CSV table of C-alpha atoms in Angstrom, one decimal:
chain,number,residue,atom,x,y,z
A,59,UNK,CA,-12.1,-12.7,-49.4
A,60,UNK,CA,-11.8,-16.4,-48.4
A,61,UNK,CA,-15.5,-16.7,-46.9
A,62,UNK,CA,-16.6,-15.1,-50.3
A,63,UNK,CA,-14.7,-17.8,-52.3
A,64,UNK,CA,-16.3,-20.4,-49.8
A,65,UNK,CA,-19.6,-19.4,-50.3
A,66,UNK,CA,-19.3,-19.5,-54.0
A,67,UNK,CA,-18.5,-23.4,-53.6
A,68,UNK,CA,-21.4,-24.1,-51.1
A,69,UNK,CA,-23.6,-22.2,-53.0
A,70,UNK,CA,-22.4,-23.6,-56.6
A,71,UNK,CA,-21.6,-27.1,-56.1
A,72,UNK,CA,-25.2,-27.7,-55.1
A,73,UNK,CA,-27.1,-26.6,-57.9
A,74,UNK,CA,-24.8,-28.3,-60.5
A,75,UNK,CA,-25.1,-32.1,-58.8
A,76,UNK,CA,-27.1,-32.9,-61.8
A,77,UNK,CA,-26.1,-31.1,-64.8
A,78,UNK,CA,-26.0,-32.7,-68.3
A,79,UNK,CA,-25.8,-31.4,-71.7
A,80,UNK,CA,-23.8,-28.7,-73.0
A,81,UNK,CA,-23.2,-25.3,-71.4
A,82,UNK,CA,-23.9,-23.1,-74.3
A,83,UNK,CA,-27.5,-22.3,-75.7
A,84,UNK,CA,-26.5,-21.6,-79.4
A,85,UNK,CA,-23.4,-19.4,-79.2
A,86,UNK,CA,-22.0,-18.2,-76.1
A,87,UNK,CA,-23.4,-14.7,-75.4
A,88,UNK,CA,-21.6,-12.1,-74.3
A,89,UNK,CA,-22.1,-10.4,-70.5
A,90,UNK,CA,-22.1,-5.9,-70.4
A,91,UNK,CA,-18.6,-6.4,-69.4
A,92,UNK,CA,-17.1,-8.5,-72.3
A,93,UNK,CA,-16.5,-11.8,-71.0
A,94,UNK,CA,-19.0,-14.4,-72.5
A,95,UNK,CA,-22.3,-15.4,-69.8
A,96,UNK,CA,-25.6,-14.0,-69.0
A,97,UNK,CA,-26.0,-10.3,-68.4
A,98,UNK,CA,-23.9,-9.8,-65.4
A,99,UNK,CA,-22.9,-12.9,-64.3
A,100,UNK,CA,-20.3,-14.7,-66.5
A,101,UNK,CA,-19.9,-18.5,-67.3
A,102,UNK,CA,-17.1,-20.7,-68.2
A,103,UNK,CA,-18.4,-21.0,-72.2
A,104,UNK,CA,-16.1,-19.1,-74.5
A,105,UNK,CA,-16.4,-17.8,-78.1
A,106,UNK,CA,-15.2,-20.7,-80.3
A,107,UNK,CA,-11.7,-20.3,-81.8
A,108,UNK,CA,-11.1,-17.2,-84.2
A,109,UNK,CA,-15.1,-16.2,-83.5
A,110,UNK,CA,-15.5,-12.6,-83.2
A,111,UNK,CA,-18.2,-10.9,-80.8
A,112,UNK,CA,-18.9,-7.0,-81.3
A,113,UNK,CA,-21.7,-5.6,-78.7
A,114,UNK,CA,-22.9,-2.2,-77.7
A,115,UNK,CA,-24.3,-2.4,-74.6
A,116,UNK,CA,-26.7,0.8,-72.7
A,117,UNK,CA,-27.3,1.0,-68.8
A,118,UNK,CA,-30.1,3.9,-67.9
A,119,UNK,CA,-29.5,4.1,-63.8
A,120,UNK,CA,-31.8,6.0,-61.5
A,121,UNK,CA,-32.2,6.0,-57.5
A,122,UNK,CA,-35.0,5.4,-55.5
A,123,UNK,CA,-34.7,8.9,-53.4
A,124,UNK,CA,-36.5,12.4,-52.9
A,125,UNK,CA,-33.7,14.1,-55.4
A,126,UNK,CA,-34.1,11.7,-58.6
A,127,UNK,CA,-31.4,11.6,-60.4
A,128,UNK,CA,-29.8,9.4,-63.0
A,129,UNK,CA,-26.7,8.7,-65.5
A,130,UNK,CA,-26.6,6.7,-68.6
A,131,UNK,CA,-23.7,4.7,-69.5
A,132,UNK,CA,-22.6,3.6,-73.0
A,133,UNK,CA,-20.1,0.9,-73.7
A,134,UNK,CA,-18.4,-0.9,-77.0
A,135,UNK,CA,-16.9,-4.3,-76.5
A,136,UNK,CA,-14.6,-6.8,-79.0
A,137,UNK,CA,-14.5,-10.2,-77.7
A,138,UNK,CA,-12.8,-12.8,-79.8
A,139,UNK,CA,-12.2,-16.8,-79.2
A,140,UNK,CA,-8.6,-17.5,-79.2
A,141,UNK,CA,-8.4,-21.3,-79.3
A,142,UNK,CA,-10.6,-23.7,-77.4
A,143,UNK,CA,-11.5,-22.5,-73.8
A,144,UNK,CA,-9.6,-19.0,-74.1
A,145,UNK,CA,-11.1,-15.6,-75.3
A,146,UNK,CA,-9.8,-12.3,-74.8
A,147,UNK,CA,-12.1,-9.3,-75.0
A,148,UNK,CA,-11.8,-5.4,-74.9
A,149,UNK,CA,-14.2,-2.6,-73.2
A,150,UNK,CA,-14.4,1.2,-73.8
A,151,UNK,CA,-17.5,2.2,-71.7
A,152,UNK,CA,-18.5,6.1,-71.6
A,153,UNK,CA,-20.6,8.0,-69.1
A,154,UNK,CA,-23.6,9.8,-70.9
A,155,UNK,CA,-25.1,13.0,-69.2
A,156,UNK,CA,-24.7,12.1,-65.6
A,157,UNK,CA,-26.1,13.6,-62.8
A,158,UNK,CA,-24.8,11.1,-59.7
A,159,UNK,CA,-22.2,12.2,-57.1
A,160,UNK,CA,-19.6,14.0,-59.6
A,161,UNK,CA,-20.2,17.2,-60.6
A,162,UNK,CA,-18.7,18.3,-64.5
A,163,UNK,CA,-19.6,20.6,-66.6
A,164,UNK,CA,-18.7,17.7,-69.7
A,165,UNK,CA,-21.7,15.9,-71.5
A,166,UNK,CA,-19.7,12.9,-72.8
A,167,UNK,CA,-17.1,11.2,-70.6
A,168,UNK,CA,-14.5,8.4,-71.5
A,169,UNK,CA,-14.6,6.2,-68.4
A,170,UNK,CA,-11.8,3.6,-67.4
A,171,UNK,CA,-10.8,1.2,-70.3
A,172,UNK,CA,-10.8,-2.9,-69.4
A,173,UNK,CA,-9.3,-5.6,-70.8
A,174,UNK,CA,-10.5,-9.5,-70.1
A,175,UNK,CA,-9.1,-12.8,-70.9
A,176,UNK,CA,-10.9,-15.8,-69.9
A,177,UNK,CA,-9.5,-19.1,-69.8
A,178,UNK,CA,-11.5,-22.6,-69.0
A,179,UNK,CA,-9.7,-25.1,-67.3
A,180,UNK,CA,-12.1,-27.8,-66.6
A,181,UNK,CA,-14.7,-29.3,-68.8
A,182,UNK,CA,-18.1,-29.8,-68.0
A,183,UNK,CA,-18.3,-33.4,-66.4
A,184,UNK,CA,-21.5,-35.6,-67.1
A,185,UNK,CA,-20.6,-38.8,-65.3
A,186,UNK,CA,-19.1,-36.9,-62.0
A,187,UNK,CA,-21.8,-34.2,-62.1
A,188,UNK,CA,-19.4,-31.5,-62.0
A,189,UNK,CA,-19.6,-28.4,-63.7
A,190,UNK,CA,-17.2,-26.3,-66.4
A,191,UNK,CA,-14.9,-24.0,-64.2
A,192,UNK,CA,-12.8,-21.0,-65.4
A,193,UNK,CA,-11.1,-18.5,-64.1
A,194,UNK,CA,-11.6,-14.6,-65.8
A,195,UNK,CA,-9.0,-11.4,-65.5
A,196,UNK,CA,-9.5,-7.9,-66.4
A,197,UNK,CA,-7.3,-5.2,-66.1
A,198,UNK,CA,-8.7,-1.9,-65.6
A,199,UNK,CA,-6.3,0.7,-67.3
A,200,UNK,CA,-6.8,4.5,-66.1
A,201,UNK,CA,-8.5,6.6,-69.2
A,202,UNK,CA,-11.0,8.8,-67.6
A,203,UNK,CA,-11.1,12.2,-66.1
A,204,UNK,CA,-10.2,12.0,-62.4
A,205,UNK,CA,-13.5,12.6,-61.4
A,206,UNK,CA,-14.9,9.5,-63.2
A,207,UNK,CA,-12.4,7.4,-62.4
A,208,UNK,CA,-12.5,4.2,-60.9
A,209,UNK,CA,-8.5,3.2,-61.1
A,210,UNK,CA,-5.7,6.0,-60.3
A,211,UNK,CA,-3.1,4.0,-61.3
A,212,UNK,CA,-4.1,0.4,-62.0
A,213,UNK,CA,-6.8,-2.0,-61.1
A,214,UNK,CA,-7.6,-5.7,-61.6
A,215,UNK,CA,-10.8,-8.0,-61.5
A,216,UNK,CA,-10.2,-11.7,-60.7
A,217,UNK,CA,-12.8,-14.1,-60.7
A,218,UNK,CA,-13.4,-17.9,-60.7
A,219,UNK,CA,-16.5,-18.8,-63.0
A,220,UNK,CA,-18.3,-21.6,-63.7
A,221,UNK,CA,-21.4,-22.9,-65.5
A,222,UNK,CA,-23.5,-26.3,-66.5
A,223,UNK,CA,-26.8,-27.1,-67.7
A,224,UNK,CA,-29.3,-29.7,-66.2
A,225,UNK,CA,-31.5,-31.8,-68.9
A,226,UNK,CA,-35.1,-31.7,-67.3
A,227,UNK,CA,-36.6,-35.0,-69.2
A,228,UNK,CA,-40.4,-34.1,-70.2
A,229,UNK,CA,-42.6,-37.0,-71.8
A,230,UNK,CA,-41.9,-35.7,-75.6
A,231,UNK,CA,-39.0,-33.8,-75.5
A,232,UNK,CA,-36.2,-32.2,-72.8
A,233,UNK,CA,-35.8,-28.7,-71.1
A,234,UNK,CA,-32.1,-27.7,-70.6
A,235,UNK,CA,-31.3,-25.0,-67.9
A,236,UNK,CA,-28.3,-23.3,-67.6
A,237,UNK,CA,-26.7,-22.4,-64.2
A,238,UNK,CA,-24.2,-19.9,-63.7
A,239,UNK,CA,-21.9,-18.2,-61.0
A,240,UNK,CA,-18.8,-16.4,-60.2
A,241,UNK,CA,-17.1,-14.8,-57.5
A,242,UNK,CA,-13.5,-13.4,-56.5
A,243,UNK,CA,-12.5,-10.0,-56.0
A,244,UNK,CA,-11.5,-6.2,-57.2
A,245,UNK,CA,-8.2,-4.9,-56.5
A,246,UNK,CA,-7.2,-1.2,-57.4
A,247,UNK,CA,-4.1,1.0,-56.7
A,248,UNK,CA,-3.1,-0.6,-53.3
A,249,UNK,CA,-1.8,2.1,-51.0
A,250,UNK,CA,-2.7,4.8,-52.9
A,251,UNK,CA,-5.1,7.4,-52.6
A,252,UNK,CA,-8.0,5.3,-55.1
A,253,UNK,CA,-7.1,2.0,-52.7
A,254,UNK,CA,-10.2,-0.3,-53.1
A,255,UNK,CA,-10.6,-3.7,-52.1
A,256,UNK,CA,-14.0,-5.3,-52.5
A,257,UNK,CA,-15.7,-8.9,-53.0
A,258,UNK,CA,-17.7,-10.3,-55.8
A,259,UNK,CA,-20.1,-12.9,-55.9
A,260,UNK,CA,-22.8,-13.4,-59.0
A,261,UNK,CA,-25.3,-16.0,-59.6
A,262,UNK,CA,-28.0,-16.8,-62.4
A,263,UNK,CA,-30.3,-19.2,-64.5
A,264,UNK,CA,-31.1,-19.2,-68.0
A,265,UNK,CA,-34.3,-20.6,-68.7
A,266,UNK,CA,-35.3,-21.3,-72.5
A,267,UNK,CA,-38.8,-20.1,-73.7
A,268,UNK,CA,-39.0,-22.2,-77.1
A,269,UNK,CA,-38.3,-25.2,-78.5
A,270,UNK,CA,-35.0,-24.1,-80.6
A,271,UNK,CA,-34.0,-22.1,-77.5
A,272,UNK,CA,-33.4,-18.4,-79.0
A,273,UNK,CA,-35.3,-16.7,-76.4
A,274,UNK,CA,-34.6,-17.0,-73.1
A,275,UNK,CA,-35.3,-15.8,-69.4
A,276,UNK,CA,-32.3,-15.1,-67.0
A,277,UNK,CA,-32.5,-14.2,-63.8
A,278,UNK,CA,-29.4,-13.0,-61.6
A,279,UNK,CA,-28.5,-12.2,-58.2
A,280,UNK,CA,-25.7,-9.8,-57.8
A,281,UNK,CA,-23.6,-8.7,-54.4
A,282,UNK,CA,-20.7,-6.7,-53.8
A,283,UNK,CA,-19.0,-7.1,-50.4
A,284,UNK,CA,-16.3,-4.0,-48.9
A,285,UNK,CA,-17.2,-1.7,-52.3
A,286,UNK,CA,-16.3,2.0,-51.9
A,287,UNK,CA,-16.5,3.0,-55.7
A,288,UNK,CA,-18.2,6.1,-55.1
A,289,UNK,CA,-21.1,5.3,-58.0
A,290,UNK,CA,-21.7,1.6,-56.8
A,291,UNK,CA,-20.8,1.2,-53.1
A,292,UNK,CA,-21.6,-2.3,-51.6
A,293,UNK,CA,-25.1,-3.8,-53.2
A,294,UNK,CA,-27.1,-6.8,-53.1
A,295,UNK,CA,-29.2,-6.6,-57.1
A,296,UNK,CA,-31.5,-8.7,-58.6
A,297,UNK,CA,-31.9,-8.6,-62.3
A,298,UNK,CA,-34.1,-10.2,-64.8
A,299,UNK,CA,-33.7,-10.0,-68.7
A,300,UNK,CA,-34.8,-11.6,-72.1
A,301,UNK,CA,-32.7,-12.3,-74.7
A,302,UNK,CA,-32.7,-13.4,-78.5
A,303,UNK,CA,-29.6,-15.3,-79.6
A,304,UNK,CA,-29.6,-16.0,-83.3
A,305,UNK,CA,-26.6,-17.2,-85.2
A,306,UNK,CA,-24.5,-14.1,-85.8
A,307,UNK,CA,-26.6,-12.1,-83.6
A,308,UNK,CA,-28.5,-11.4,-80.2
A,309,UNK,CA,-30.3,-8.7,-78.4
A,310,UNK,CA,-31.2,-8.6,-74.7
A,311,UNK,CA,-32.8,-6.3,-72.4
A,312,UNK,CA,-33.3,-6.7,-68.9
A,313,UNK,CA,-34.2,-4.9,-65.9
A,314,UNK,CA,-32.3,-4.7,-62.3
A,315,UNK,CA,-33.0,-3.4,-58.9
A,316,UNK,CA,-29.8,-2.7,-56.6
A,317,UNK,CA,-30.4,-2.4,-52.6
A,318,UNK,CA,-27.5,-0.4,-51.1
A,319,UNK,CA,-26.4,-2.0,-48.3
A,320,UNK,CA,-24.8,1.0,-46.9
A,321,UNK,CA,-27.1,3.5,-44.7
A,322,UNK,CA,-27.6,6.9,-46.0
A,323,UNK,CA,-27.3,5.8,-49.9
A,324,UNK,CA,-30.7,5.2,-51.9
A,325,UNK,CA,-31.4,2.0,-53.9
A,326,UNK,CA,-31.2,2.1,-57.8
A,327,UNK,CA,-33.3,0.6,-60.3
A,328,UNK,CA,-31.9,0.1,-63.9
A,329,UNK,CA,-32.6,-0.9,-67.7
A,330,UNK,CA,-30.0,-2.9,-69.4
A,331,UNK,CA,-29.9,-3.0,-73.3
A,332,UNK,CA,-27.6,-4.7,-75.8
A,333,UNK,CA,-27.0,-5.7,-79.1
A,334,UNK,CA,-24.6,-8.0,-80.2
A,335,UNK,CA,-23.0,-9.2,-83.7
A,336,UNK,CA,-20.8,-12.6,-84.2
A,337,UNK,CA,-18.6,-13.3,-87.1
C-alpha cells in the first residue's frame, strides 16, 4: 500500500504546481459514493456548513464477453456539511435485476450500507502552489444477503484526497480547471472468511464548457490494485461524463469502460446517471 500512496504524490504534486483560484465550480458536487468530487474520484471541497445534498444515483454495467450479461445498481445518498472543511454523508445502494456471478432467485437486493465523513485539513495554497488535501472514511456496515455482500462483518475505506484548480489566463477572460485525485486503501473483515485487502488510486479533470461554468467535462482514470470483490476484481477504468450544476441542483451522466486486469474475467463498459438536490 505504500508504493500506491507514493504514486499518488508523484503523480499529484505535479499537476497542481500551478493552481490558482478556488476548488469548487459553483457548489461542491457530490461523487456516486457520497463524498463531494467528480463522479468517481473525490476532492477535498466539502458541502458548506448545514448544506444538505440528496442524490439518486443509477449504474447500468455490462461485460465485454460471448455470454452478455449485465446488473443495474440503484443507490440513495444524504450528504450534509457539518462546519467548514467536514461533511458526513450516508449510502444505501441496491442491486436491480442482476445477472453477474451470483445466482438469486430475488429481483431487488439491499446491498451493503456506507457511511463517509470527510474532513479537509489543508487549504488550497496560491502562493506555495499547493493543493487542498483531505483525508475521507467510510465504513461499510453488513446489510445485504450473503451472496451480495461485500463486508461479513465490517469493512472500511480510507483515502487521502486532494484537489486545486489552475487559472488558464486567455486575452478577455480566464479558464479555470479543476484537478482531482485520491488514493489509499479497502480493508474488510481481516482474518475472516470475506478478508479483502486492496489499493485505490483515482484521478480526474473538470473542464468547464461555458462561461458561468454549469456544464462541465470530467474525465477520470480509475485503478484498483489486490481487489478480490467478486463483482469488481482488480481494474484499470476510464470514465468520461457531463454534468449540469445549478444552485440547488445538478445532473450528470457519464460513461466508463473498465479493463480487468485479471486473466480469464471480461472487461465492462458502464453508464452512470445521477441527479442531485441541495438545500
Amino acid at each position: 500500500m505504500r508504493y500506491l500512496l507514493g504514486l499518488f504524490l508523484v503523480v499529484s504534486m505535479p499537476v497542481f504546481g500551478v493552481c490558482a483560484g478556488e476548488t469548487d465550480i459553483v457548489h461542491a458536487p457530490l461523487t456516486i459514493f457520497g463524498p463531494s468530487g467528480l463522479i468517481f474520484t473525490q476532492s477535498a471541497d466539502t458541502l458548506d456548513p448545514r448544506k444538505i445534498g440528496a442524490v439518486v444515483s443509477f449504474i447500468h454495467e455490462r461485460n465485454q464477453g460471448p455470454d452478455i450479461t449485465a446488473k443495474n445498481e440503484l443507490a440513495a445518498t444524504i450528504t450534509l456539511g457539518l462546519k467548514e472543511g467536514l461533511e458526513l454523508s450516508a449510502q444505501i445502494p441496491f442491486l436491480l435485476d442482476q445477472g453477474v456471478v451470483v445466482n438469486s432467485d430475488d429481483k431487488n437486493n439491499l446491498e451493503d450500507i456506507n457511511i463517509s465523513a470527510k474532513w479537509r485539513f489543508l487549504e488550497q495554497n496560491t502562493e506555495y502552489n499547493l493543493p487542498a488535501f483531505g483525508l475521507s472514511l467510510t465504513y461499510y456496515l453488513p446489510m445485504a444477503k450473503e451472496a451480495f455482500q461485500v463486508v461479513e462483518s465490517w469493512g472500511i475505506k480510507l483515502l487521502l484526497v486532494s484537489s486545486a484548480s489552475v487559472d488558464i489566463a486567455q486575452p478577455l477572460s480566464s479558464y479555470i480547471v479543476g484537478f482531482y485525485a485520491d488514493g489509499g486503501f479497502f480493508l474488510a473483515d481481516i482474518n475472516g472468511s470475506k478478508e479483502e485487502k486492496h489499493g485505490i488510486l483515482d484521478l480526474g479533470i473538470n473542464f468547464p464548457l461555458n462561461p458561468s461554468r454549469e456544464l462541465n467535462l470530467i474525465i477520470e482514470g480509475n485503478l484498483t490494485i489486490q481487489n478480490n470483490i467478486p463483482l469488481e476484481r482488480d481494474f484499470l477504468a476510464f470514465t468520461a461524463g457531463l454534468r449540469y450544476i445549478a444552485t440547488s441542483f445538478d445532473l450528470t451522466a457519464g460513461l466508463q469502460r473498465r479493463f480487468k486486469l485479471d486473466e480469464g474475467i471480461d472487461d465492462t463498459n458502464s453508464l452512470i446517471l445521477q441527479a442531485g438536490l441541495f438545500f
